[in-house]
Tab-separated table of C-alpha atoms in Angstrom:
chain	number	residue	atom	x	y	z
E	201	UNK	CA	0.501	3.675	-5.579
E	202	UNK	CA	1.171	0.693	-7.891
E	203	UNK	CA	-1.008	0.508	-10.985
E	204	UNK	CA	-2.665	-2.776	-11.957
E	205	UNK	CA	-2.871	-2.803	-15.725
E	206	UNK	CA	-6.041	-3.647	-17.687
E	207	UNK	CA	-7.285	-7.125	-18.587
E	208	UNK	CA	-4.799	-7.663	-21.474
E	209	UNK	CA	-2.482	-9.112	-18.828
E	210	UNK	CA	-2.347	-12.816	-18.050
E	211	UNK	CA	-3.776	-14.003	-14.732
E	212	UNK	CA	-0.219	-14.480	-13.425
E	213	UNK	CA	0.747	-10.919	-14.390
E	214	UNK	CA	-2.397	-9.553	-12.722
E	215	UNK	CA	-1.625	-11.456	-9.536
E	216	UNK	CA	1.962	-10.239	-9.524
E	217	UNK	CA	0.813	-6.638	-9.974
E	218	UNK	CA	-1.457	-6.914	-6.936
E	219	UNK	CA	1.376	-8.460	-4.902
E	220	UNK	CA	3.619	-5.574	-5.988
E	221	UNK	CA	1.004	-3.068	-4.791
E	222	UNK	CA	0.742	-4.674	-1.346
E	223	UNK	CA	4.525	-5.087	-1.047
E	224	UNK	CA	5.088	-1.466	-2.080
E	225	UNK	CA	2.573	-0.151	0.480
E	226	UNK	CA	4.039	-2.162	3.364
E	227	UNK	CA	7.584	-1.200	2.364
E	228	UNK	CA	6.578	2.469	2.405
E	229	UNK	CA	4.978	2.088	5.850
E	230	UNK	CA	8.134	0.471	7.261
E	231	UNK	CA	10.417	3.079	5.663
E	232	UNK	CA	8.276	5.852	7.144
E	233	UNK	CA	8.728	4.384	10.627
E	234	UNK	CA	5.004	4.063	11.171
E	235	UNK	CA	5.278	1.044	13.446
E	236	UNK	CA	7.283	3.057	15.963
E	237	UNK	CA	10.222	0.645	16.149
E	238	UNK	CA	13.611	0.441	14.459
E	239	UNK	CA	13.267	-0.300	10.753
E	240	UNK	CA	15.732	-3.196	11.065
E	241	UNK	CA	13.121	-4.958	13.201
E	242	UNK	CA	10.503	-4.804	10.402
E	243	UNK	CA	11.173	-6.871	7.288
E	244	UNK	CA	8.981	-7.133	4.183
E	245	UNK	CA	9.336	-9.971	1.659
E	246	UNK	CA	7.788	-11.223	-1.572
E	247	UNK	CA	7.551	-14.941	-2.355
E	248	UNK	CA	9.391	-15.989	0.784
E	249	UNK	CA	9.097	-19.585	1.965
E	250	UNK	CA	8.304	-20.623	5.549
E	251	UNK	CA	8.914	-24.160	6.762
E	252	UNK	CA	5.932	-26.457	7.342
E	253	UNK	CA	6.497	-29.504	9.538
E	254	UNK	CA	3.425	-31.114	7.998
E	255	UNK	CA	4.852	-30.827	4.492
E	256	UNK	CA	8.484	-31.019	5.498
E	257	UNK	CA	9.080	-28.213	3.010
E	258	UNK	CA	8.550	-24.488	2.652
E	259	UNK	CA	5.208	-22.839	1.912
E	260	UNK	CA	5.655	-19.804	-0.318
E	261	UNK	CA	3.529	-16.741	0.549
E	262	UNK	CA	2.887	-13.794	-1.761
E	263	UNK	CA	3.922	-11.104	0.735
E	264	UNK	CA	5.080	-11.365	4.332
E	265	UNK	CA	5.882	-8.890	7.094
E	266	UNK	CA	8.137	-9.993	9.958
E	267	UNK	CA	8.771	-8.286	13.285
E	268	UNK	CA	12.036	-9.183	15.036
E	269	UNK	CA	13.540	-8.505	18.435
E	270	UNK	CA	17.034	-6.971	18.118
E	271	UNK	CA	19.596	-9.784	17.951
E	272	UNK	CA	16.928	-12.519	17.836
E	273	UNK	CA	17.367	-15.671	15.743
E	274	UNK	CA	13.751	-15.742	14.511
E	275	UNK	CA	10.775	-13.460	14.095
E	276	UNK	CA	8.332	-12.727	16.927
E	277	UNK	CA	5.287	-11.747	14.849
E	278	UNK	CA	4.590	-12.774	11.259
E	279	UNK	CA	1.853	-11.415	9.003
E	280	UNK	CA	1.370	-13.156	5.658
E	281	UNK	CA	-0.630	-11.730	2.765
E	282	UNK	CA	-2.321	-13.758	0.043
E	283	UNK	CA	-3.239	-11.756	-3.087
E	284	UNK	CA	-6.178	-12.695	-5.333
E	285	UNK	CA	-6.786	-10.917	-8.635
E	286	UNK	CA	-9.993	-12.665	-9.701
E	287	UNK	CA	-12.745	-11.672	-12.104
E	288	UNK	CA	-15.187	-13.201	-9.600
E	289	UNK	CA	-15.811	-13.126	-5.859
E	290	UNK	CA	-13.242	-14.734	-3.599
E	291	UNK	CA	-14.791	-18.021	-2.362
E	292	UNK	CA	-14.705	-19.255	1.232
E	293	UNK	CA	-12.585	-22.234	0.174
E	294	UNK	CA	-9.673	-19.891	-0.658
E	295	UNK	CA	-9.709	-18.454	2.861
E	296	UNK	CA	-9.972	-21.907	4.435
E	297	UNK	CA	-6.988	-23.181	2.445
E	298	UNK	CA	-4.947	-20.032	3.159
E	299	UNK	CA	-5.680	-20.191	6.881
E	300	UNK	CA	-4.570	-23.822	7.049
E	301	UNK	CA	-1.285	-22.937	5.345
E	302	UNK	CA	-0.624	-20.127	7.810
E	303	UNK	CA	-1.257	-22.428	10.774
E	304	UNK	CA	1.314	-24.868	9.409
E	305	UNK	CA	4.150	-22.325	9.625
E	306	UNK	CA	3.369	-21.238	13.193
E	307	UNK	CA	0.047	-20.790	14.945
E	308	UNK	CA	1.574	-18.543	17.633
E	309	UNK	CA	2.414	-15.041	16.525
E	310	UNK	CA	1.116	-15.434	12.958
E	311	UNK	CA	-1.700	-13.599	11.242
E	312	UNK	CA	-3.312	-14.052	7.825
E	313	UNK	CA	-4.478	-11.273	5.500
E	314	UNK	CA	-6.112	-11.913	2.143
E	315	UNK	CA	-6.133	-9.041	-0.379
E	316	UNK	CA	-8.333	-9.112	-3.470
E	317	UNK	CA	-9.019	-6.909	-6.446
E	318	UNK	CA	-12.627	-8.149	-6.367
E	319	UNK	CA	-15.253	-8.704	-3.688
E	320	UNK	CA	-15.708	-11.626	-1.290
E	321	UNK	CA	-18.446	-14.198	-0.816
E	322	UNK	CA	-20.463	-13.689	2.353
E	323	UNK	CA	-19.244	-17.071	3.593
E	324	UNK	CA	-15.653	-15.986	3.071
E	325	UNK	CA	-16.183	-12.885	5.206
E	326	UNK	CA	-17.892	-14.960	7.914
E	327	UNK	CA	-14.945	-17.350	7.979
E	328	UNK	CA	-12.498	-14.431	8.172
E	329	UNK	CA	-14.381	-12.983	11.155
E	330	UNK	CA	-14.403	-16.325	12.983
E	331	UNK	CA	-10.638	-16.780	12.526
E	332	UNK	CA	-9.698	-13.131	13.049
E	333	UNK	CA	-8.246	-12.962	9.529
E	334	UNK	CA	-7.791	-9.639	7.808
E	335	UNK	CA	-9.481	-9.045	4.449
E	336	UNK	CA	-8.841	-6.172	2.068
E	337	UNK	CA	-10.060	-5.093	-1.353
E	338	UNK	CA	-7.671	-3.052	-3.471
E	339	UNK	CA	-8.681	-0.411	-6.027
E	340	UNK	CA	-5.905	0.729	-8.400
E	341	UNK	CA	-5.439	4.299	-9.577
E	342	UNK	CA	-7.398	3.848	-12.765
E	343	UNK	CA	-10.550	2.909	-10.788
E	344	UNK	CA	-10.478	5.906	-8.425
E	345	UNK	CA	-12.218	9.198	-9.163
E	346	UNK	CA	-9.656	11.160	-7.164
E	347	UNK	CA	-5.926	10.560	-7.528
E	348	UNK	CA	-3.911	12.419	-4.898
E	349	UNK	CA	-0.169	12.886	-4.608
E	350	UNK	CA	-0.422	10.829	-1.429
E	351	UNK	CA	-2.046	7.419	-1.113
E	352	UNK	CA	-5.653	8.075	-0.034
E	353	UNK	CA	-5.391	5.396	2.662
E	354	UNK	CA	-2.936	7.719	4.449
E	355	UNK	CA	-5.377	10.619	4.647
E	356	UNK	CA	-6.975	10.641	8.050
E	357	UNK	CA	-6.234	12.391	11.324
E	358	UNK	CA	-6.379	9.389	13.637
E	359	UNK	CA	-6.687	5.628	13.569
E	360	UNK	CA	-9.543	5.109	11.188
E	361	UNK	CA	-11.295	1.877	12.161
E	362	UNK	CA	-15.020	2.439	11.955
E	363	UNK	CA	-18.305	0.704	11.221
E	364	UNK	CA	-19.439	1.523	7.696
E	365	UNK	CA	-22.191	0.086	5.502
E	366	UNK	CA	-20.490	1.536	2.436
E	367	UNK	CA	-17.276	-0.312	3.207
E	368	UNK	CA	-19.221	-3.535	3.698
E	369	UNK	CA	-20.565	-3.090	0.185
E	370	UNK	CA	-17.016	-2.590	-1.070
E	371	UNK	CA	-16.173	-6.053	0.235
E	372	UNK	CA	-19.340	-7.803	-0.973
E	373	UNK	CA	-20.393	-6.086	-4.218
E	374	UNK	CA	-18.569	-6.677	-7.519
E	375	UNK	CA	-20.011	-3.423	-8.861
E	376	UNK	CA	-18.848	-1.223	-5.983
E	377	UNK	CA	-16.949	1.894	-7.136
E	378	UNK	CA	-14.468	3.454	-4.728
E	379	UNK	CA	-14.318	7.182	-5.327
E	380	UNK	CA	-11.344	8.001	-3.107
E	381	UNK	CA	-9.840	5.024	-1.263
E	382	UNK	CA	-7.335	2.514	-2.592
E	383	UNK	CA	-8.114	0.009	0.181
E	384	UNK	CA	-11.291	-1.182	1.905
E	385	UNK	CA	-10.406	-3.528	4.754
E	386	UNK	CA	-12.063	-5.492	7.542
E	387	UNK	CA	-10.921	-7.188	10.730
E	388	UNK	CA	-13.713	-8.861	12.650
E	389	UNK	CA	-16.581	-6.360	12.665
E	390	UNK	CA	-14.333	-3.357	12.145
E	391	UNK	CA	-13.737	-1.485	8.877
E	392	UNK	CA	-10.898	0.730	7.703
E	393	UNK	CA	-9.598	2.286	4.490
E	394	UNK	CA	-5.959	1.870	5.493
E	395	UNK	CA	-3.879	-1.247	4.926
E	396	UNK	CA	-1.524	0.038	7.616
E	397	UNK	CA	-4.336	0.323	10.160
E	398	UNK	CA	-5.399	-3.232	9.355
E	399	UNK	CA	-1.840	-4.476	9.833
E	400	UNK	CA	-1.314	-2.460	13.010
E	401	UNK	CA	-4.512	-3.735	14.639
E	402	UNK	CA	-3.572	-7.326	13.827
E	403	UNK	CA	-0.188	-6.858	15.521
E	404	UNK	CA	-1.994	-5.601	18.605
E	405	UNK	CA	-3.869	-8.921	18.744
E	406	UNK	CA	-0.610	-10.144	20.331
E	407	UNK	CA	-0.301	-7.639	23.214
E	408	UNK	CA	2.555	-9.419	25.003
E	409	UNK	CA	4.618	-9.833	21.847
E	410	UNK	CA	3.834	-6.251	20.783
E	411	UNK	CA	4.962	-4.997	24.182
E	412	UNK	CA	8.182	-7.034	23.901
E	413	UNK	CA	8.842	-5.343	20.558
E	414	UNK	CA	8.077	-1.949	22.177
E	415	UNK	CA	5.124	-1.398	19.852
E	416	UNK	CA	2.979	1.057	21.796
E	417	UNK	CA	-0.753	0.750	21.007
E	418	UNK	CA	-1.202	4.416	21.923
E	419	UNK	CA	1.897	5.765	20.210
E	420	UNK	CA	0.787	5.985	16.627
E	421	UNK	CA	-0.858	9.167	15.417
E	422	UNK	CA	-1.283	9.716	11.672
E	423	UNK	CA	-0.107	13.074	10.339
E	424	UNK	CA	-3.110	15.352	9.984
E	425	UNK	CA	-4.185	15.910	6.405
E	426	UNK	CA	-5.347	19.346	7.553
E	427	UNK	CA	-1.664	20.355	7.621
E	428	UNK	CA	-1.057	18.778	4.235
E	429	UNK	CA	-3.773	20.779	2.461
E	430	UNK	CA	-3.198	24.414	3.476
E	431	UNK	CA	-6.043	26.624	4.624
E	432	UNK	CA	-6.917	29.336	2.126
E	433	UNK	CA	-9.079	32.165	3.389
E	434	UNK	CA	-12.132	33.221	1.419
E	435	UNK	CA	-10.452	36.618	0.968
E	436	UNK	CA	-7.380	35.039	-0.631
E	437	UNK	CA	-9.487	32.856	-2.935
E	438	UNK	CA	-11.557	35.882	-3.939
E	439	UNK	CA	-8.407	37.886	-4.630
E	440	UNK	CA	-7.107	35.053	-6.835
E	441	UNK	CA	-10.389	35.004	-8.755
E	442	UNK	CA	-10.238	38.797	-9.136
E	443	UNK	CA	-6.725	38.600	-10.589
E	444	UNK	CA	-7.972	36.033	-13.100
E	445	UNK	CA	-10.795	38.350	-14.149
E	446	UNK	CA	-8.255	41.078	-14.797
E	447	UNK	CA	-6.354	38.698	-17.100
E	448	UNK	CA	-9.340	38.310	-19.413
E	449	UNK	CA	-8.975	40.173	-22.686
E	450	UNK	CA	-12.727	40.770	-22.970
E	451	UNK	CA	-14.890	42.367	-20.300
E	452	UNK	CA	-18.159	40.547	-21.053
E	453	UNK	CA	-18.897	37.764	-18.514
E	454	UNK	CA	-19.769	35.252	-21.238
E	455	UNK	CA	-16.184	35.351	-22.599
E	456	UNK	CA	-14.349	35.142	-19.258
E	457	UNK	CA	-13.890	31.365	-19.120
E	458	UNK	CA	-12.894	31.121	-22.765
E	459	UNK	CA	-10.249	33.815	-22.271
E	460	UNK	CA	-8.821	32.060	-19.200
E	461	UNK	CA	-8.683	28.737	-21.022
E	462	UNK	CA	-6.870	30.335	-23.944
E	463	UNK	CA	-4.434	31.974	-21.542
E	464	UNK	CA	-3.724	28.638	-19.817
E	465	UNK	CA	-3.384	26.981	-23.204
E	466	UNK	CA	-0.600	29.405	-24.107
E	467	UNK	CA	1.074	29.328	-20.682
E	468	UNK	CA	0.746	25.673	-19.653
E	469	UNK	CA	-0.599	23.756	-22.649
E	470	UNK	CA	-4.107	23.282	-21.216
E	471	UNK	CA	-6.438	21.167	-23.349
E	472	UNK	CA	-10.209	21.562	-22.926
E	473	UNK	CA	-12.659	19.417	-24.842
E	474	UNK	CA	-16.024	17.675	-24.649
E	475	UNK	CA	-16.147	13.974	-23.816
E	476	UNK	CA	-18.536	11.204	-22.875
E	477	UNK	CA	-17.771	10.427	-19.235
E	478	UNK	CA	-19.077	7.738	-16.846
E	479	UNK	CA	-22.651	8.133	-15.607
E	480	UNK	CA	-22.911	10.924	-13.051
E	481	UNK	CA	-19.528	12.495	-13.869
E	482	UNK	CA	-19.739	16.080	-15.137
E	483	UNK	CA	-16.041	16.649	-15.792
E	484	UNK	CA	-12.582	15.194	-15.390
E	485	UNK	CA	-9.415	17.162	-14.665
E	486	UNK	CA	-5.894	15.783	-14.978
E	487	UNK	CA	-2.656	17.614	-14.253
E	488	UNK	CA	-0.314	15.251	-16.123
E	489	UNK	CA	-0.981	16.364	-18.845
E	490	UNK	CA	-3.101	19.414	-18.014
E	491	UNK	CA	-6.500	18.596	-19.463
E	492	UNK	CA	-10.167	19.282	-18.710
E	493	UNK	CA	-12.889	17.072	-20.171
E	494	UNK	CA	-16.534	18.089	-19.800
E	495	UNK	CA	-19.567	15.943	-20.508
E	496	UNK	CA	-21.929	18.447	-22.135
E	497	UNK	CA	-24.874	16.024	-22.073
E	498	UNK	CA	-24.616	15.394	-18.336
E	499	UNK	CA	-23.870	19.041	-17.554
E	500	UNK	CA	-27.254	19.785	-19.074
E	501	UNK	CA	-27.437	23.554	-18.847
E	502	UNK	CA	-25.017	26.242	-19.931
E	503	UNK	CA	-24.998	27.580	-16.350
E	504	UNK	CA	-23.927	24.227	-14.899
E	505	UNK	CA	-21.309	23.749	-17.611
E	506	UNK	CA	-19.837	27.186	-16.847
E	507	UNK	CA	-19.694	26.487	-13.116
E	508	UNK	CA	-18.135	23.073	-13.779
E	509	UNK	CA	-15.422	24.619	-15.955
E	510	UNK	CA	-14.828	27.410	-13.426
E	511	UNK	CA	-14.481	24.787	-10.689
E	512	UNK	CA	-11.800	22.923	-12.633
E	513	UNK	CA	-10.003	26.187	-13.419
E	514	UNK	CA	-10.074	26.861	-9.674
E	515	UNK	CA	-8.050	23.722	-9.039
E	516	UNK	CA	-5.486	24.961	-11.557
E	517	UNK	CA	-5.252	28.591	-10.409
E	518	UNK	CA	-5.183	27.592	-6.717
E	519	UNK	CA	-2.210	25.331	-7.486
E	520	UNK	CA	-3.968	22.143	-6.404
E	521	UNK	CA	-1.681	20.209	-8.743
E	522	UNK	CA	0.723	20.041	-5.776
E	523	UNK	CA	-1.725	17.709	-4.043
E	524	UNK	CA	-3.779	15.987	-6.737
E	525	UNK	CA	-3.180	14.275	-10.046
E	526	UNK	CA	-6.772	13.830	-11.229
E	527	UNK	CA	-10.381	14.275	-10.214
E	528	UNK	CA	-13.755	13.295	-11.566
E	529	UNK	CA	-16.387	15.874	-10.650
E	530	UNK	CA	-19.947	14.857	-9.753
E	531	UNK	CA	-22.990	17.068	-9.149
E	532	UNK	CA	-22.797	16.472	-5.386
E	533	UNK	CA	-19.250	17.880	-5.376
E	534	UNK	CA	-20.327	21.276	-6.723
E	535	UNK	CA	-22.276	22.431	-3.670
E	536	UNK	CA	-20.683	25.800	-2.914
E	537	UNK	CA	-21.255	25.686	0.842
E	538	UNK	CA	-20.114	22.074	1.377
E	539	UNK	CA	-19.713	19.246	-1.144
E	540	UNK	CA	-22.155	16.570	0.029
E	541	UNK	CA	-20.481	13.603	-1.619
E	542	UNK	CA	-16.993	14.047	-0.151
E	543	UNK	CA	-15.792	11.846	2.720
E	544	UNK	CA	-12.093	12.727	3.024
E	545	UNK	CA	-11.392	16.077	4.680
E	546	UNK	CA	-8.367	16.707	2.425
E	547	UNK	CA	-10.520	16.309	-0.680
E	548	UNK	CA	-13.395	18.244	0.901
E	549	UNK	CA	-11.050	21.171	1.516
E	550	UNK	CA	-9.790	21.144	-2.087
E	551	UNK	CA	-13.341	20.911	-3.438
E	552	UNK	CA	-14.610	23.745	-1.253
E	553	UNK	CA	-11.745	25.958	-2.367
E	554	UNK	CA	-12.442	25.213	-6.052
E	555	UNK	CA	-16.169	25.785	-5.591
E	556	UNK	CA	-15.628	29.078	-3.810
E	557	UNK	CA	-13.196	30.188	-6.500
E	558	UNK	CA	-15.828	29.381	-9.154
E	559	UNK	CA	-18.453	31.415	-7.309
E	560	UNK	CA	-16.094	34.389	-6.954
E	561	UNK	CA	-15.023	34.130	-10.586
E	562	UNK	CA	-18.525	33.929	-12.052
E	563	UNK	CA	-20.158	36.258	-9.510
E	564	UNK	CA	-17.454	38.843	-8.686
E	565	UNK	CA	-18.224	40.826	-5.544
E	566	UNK	CA	-18.248	44.383	-6.917
E	567	UNK	CA	-20.081	43.554	-10.121
E	568	UNK	CA	-22.622	41.449	-8.265
E	569	UNK	CA	-23.354	44.122	-5.651
E	570	UNK	CA	-23.752	46.726	-8.389
E	571	UNK	CA	-26.117	44.497	-10.361
E	572	UNK	CA	-28.205	43.683	-7.271
E	573	UNK	CA	-28.562	47.385	-6.481
E	574	UNK	CA	-29.512	48.068	-10.072
E	575	UNK	CA	-32.142	45.334	-10.196
E	576	UNK	CA	-33.659	46.090	-6.771
E	577	UNK	CA	-33.771	49.822	-7.510
E	578	UNK	CA	-35.443	49.131	-10.848
E	579	UNK	CA	-38.175	47.150	-9.069
E	580	UNK	CA	-38.347	49.500	-6.046
E	581	UNK	CA	-37.275	46.783	-3.621
E	582	UNK	CA	-35.979	48.373	-0.422
E	583	UNK	CA	-34.494	47.242	2.850
E	584	UNK	CA	-37.331	47.346	5.373
E	585	UNK	CA	-35.216	46.291	8.308
E	586	UNK	CA	-34.700	42.625	7.425
E	587	UNK	CA	-32.144	43.100	4.646
E	588	UNK	CA	-32.314	44.162	1.016
E	589	UNK	CA	-33.537	40.698	0.066
E	590	UNK	CA	-35.339	38.708	2.710
E	591	UNK	CA	-36.586	35.208	2.043
E	592	UNK	CA	-39.289	33.526	4.069
E	593	UNK	CA	-42.629	31.874	3.301
E	594	UNK	CA	-44.438	35.112	2.426
E	595	UNK	CA	-45.369	35.290	-1.252
E	596	UNK	CA	-44.231	38.895	-1.689
E	597	UNK	CA	-40.734	38.071	-0.402
E	598	UNK	CA	-40.540	34.885	-2.438
E	599	UNK	CA	-41.568	36.738	-5.588
E	600	UNK	CA	-39.030	39.511	-4.975
E	601	UNK	CA	-36.278	37.004	-4.395
E	602	UNK	CA	-37.090	34.917	-7.481
E	603	UNK	CA	-37.302	38.004	-9.708
E	604	UNK	CA	-33.922	39.331	-8.569
E	605	UNK	CA	-32.352	35.888	-8.525
E	606	UNK	CA	-33.525	35.235	-12.100
E	607	UNK	CA	-32.217	38.582	-13.302
E	608	UNK	CA	-28.817	38.012	-11.686
E	609	UNK	CA	-28.688	34.461	-13.001
E	610	UNK	CA	-29.414	35.661	-16.547
E	611	UNK	CA	-26.901	38.515	-16.362
E	612	UNK	CA	-23.980	36.437	-15.077
E	613	UNK	CA	-25.049	33.174	-16.750
E	614	UNK	CA	-24.921	31.072	-13.606
E	615	UNK	CA	-27.479	28.923	-11.807
E	616	UNK	CA	-29.962	30.409	-9.372
E	617	UNK	CA	-28.694	28.060	-6.673
E	618	UNK	CA	-25.202	29.578	-7.063
E	619	UNK	CA	-26.688	33.088	-6.985
E	620	UNK	CA	-28.608	32.346	-3.767
E	621	UNK	CA	-25.518	31.062	-1.954
E	622	UNK	CA	-23.328	33.920	-3.152
E	623	UNK	CA	-25.939	36.552	-2.178
E	624	UNK	CA	-26.188	34.999	1.278
E	625	UNK	CA	-22.409	34.868	1.680
E	626	UNK	CA	-22.115	38.572	0.780
E	627	UNK	CA	-24.933	39.548	3.153
E	628	UNK	CA	-27.225	40.660	0.319
E	629	UNK	CA	-29.786	37.970	1.122
E	630	UNK	CA	-31.098	37.038	4.540
E	631	UNK	CA	-33.112	33.873	4.938
E	632	UNK	CA	-35.748	33.320	7.580
E	633	UNK	CA	-33.816	30.526	9.259
E	634	UNK	CA	-30.919	32.926	9.976
E	635	UNK	CA	-33.075	35.860	11.130
E	636	UNK	CA	-35.553	34.163	13.420
E	637	UNK	CA	-35.930	30.616	14.650
E	638	UNK	CA	-38.268	29.686	11.825
E	639	UNK	CA	-36.489	26.467	10.975
E	640	UNK	CA	-35.600	25.292	7.472
E	641	UNK	CA	-37.111	27.147	4.546
E	642	UNK	CA	-40.124	25.433	3.065
E	643	UNK	CA	-39.302	23.034	0.252
E	644	UNK	CA	-41.536	24.818	-2.263
E	645	UNK	CA	-39.147	27.820	-2.207
E	646	UNK	CA	-36.177	25.657	-3.029
E	647	UNK	CA	-38.183	23.791	-5.656
E	648	UNK	CA	-39.029	27.108	-7.318
E	649	UNK	CA	-35.349	28.041	-7.355
E	650	UNK	CA	-34.253	24.829	-9.050
E	651	UNK	CA	-37.306	24.491	-11.307
E	652	UNK	CA	-36.654	27.881	-12.850
E	653	UNK	CA	-32.926	27.329	-13.300
E	654	UNK	CA	-31.912	27.683	-16.959
């Protein structure tokens, strides 16, 4: 991905950087053979002129993509891209002027795409829909919360056009923050996060020409990101966490993370420090250089800070640096069972693996089982046929659960929410919804869990 540098640049430099990003992406798509035709039939240009009969001179376009028949004397399909790096919304007048220019160089077989680093006026989007123009908003690396080794717009398992309110906001709101995607695009009423998908769909607006070029509308299938991010079994992740525990020089749980950080500092130069991060961001991990920053104020409790650090260490020990360059971790990403804020399956898989590693590291199986047995025996809590710990709406069961959960939480210095999920995963806790068709547990139980978290 091409980086657009901060505002110290001139407006011309900013515009050129955006053009470079679009040109680079299209060049990569052609080189990868994504259009399903010979690469010599796909040609990408910057600042190329196209003759206008009205002007009797060339009109220069920022970026253009031509599709040629073998041996032909001129292109069959032409897509031209206008790049706008404004500090304000793109006005409708820009789209009207751009569309008129495109029509002058050939109404048949031409398509117009306008790419902006900012949002669009509603009128501009309405005009684009009426003329079947493509619109795209670009977010450079520095604005994304996840930086992967692959462009995020490539990470989906099939053609990704979809209706999305969130993507509409990306095109209309100056303040919109894109967590994962470098592009948010629209064609008519459709939305996509892939500049390639946008381009491909616009080509298919000319079915006869596309067929002449042997572009098959059913041919393209994006490589599955499931194969890119390998599956790691829970057993393998737990074994990795166990090996890390054995590396620690001190046996007390409270020193485990510090020992691992010191070990990584010696082995790989890891830097860990406190920092003030954007609102809602608990931590930031980068692999180049290897650094973890934690916002102590937003982490709030020692238990959350420990889980956050263990999560980031999970990315390191599970060798996620092969796939990612940086992440910014939010509270919604730390759900052990399934991160609720993640929308890309590749990222969801990495986050689940890091979360599970953190749970195994902070609540190791053998030590946890031993401590549960110790605490339940101490309080004469026995398995009466529903499991050692059984949670439903009955006060006696709620009290037993909260007492044990609090004791475990205090001993291992983790949150009660993490304890509950780990106990369930190990079969030490059975909840009413999994034993009988009692539905979701009442909210007051969950409130008690979170209210009493340290």
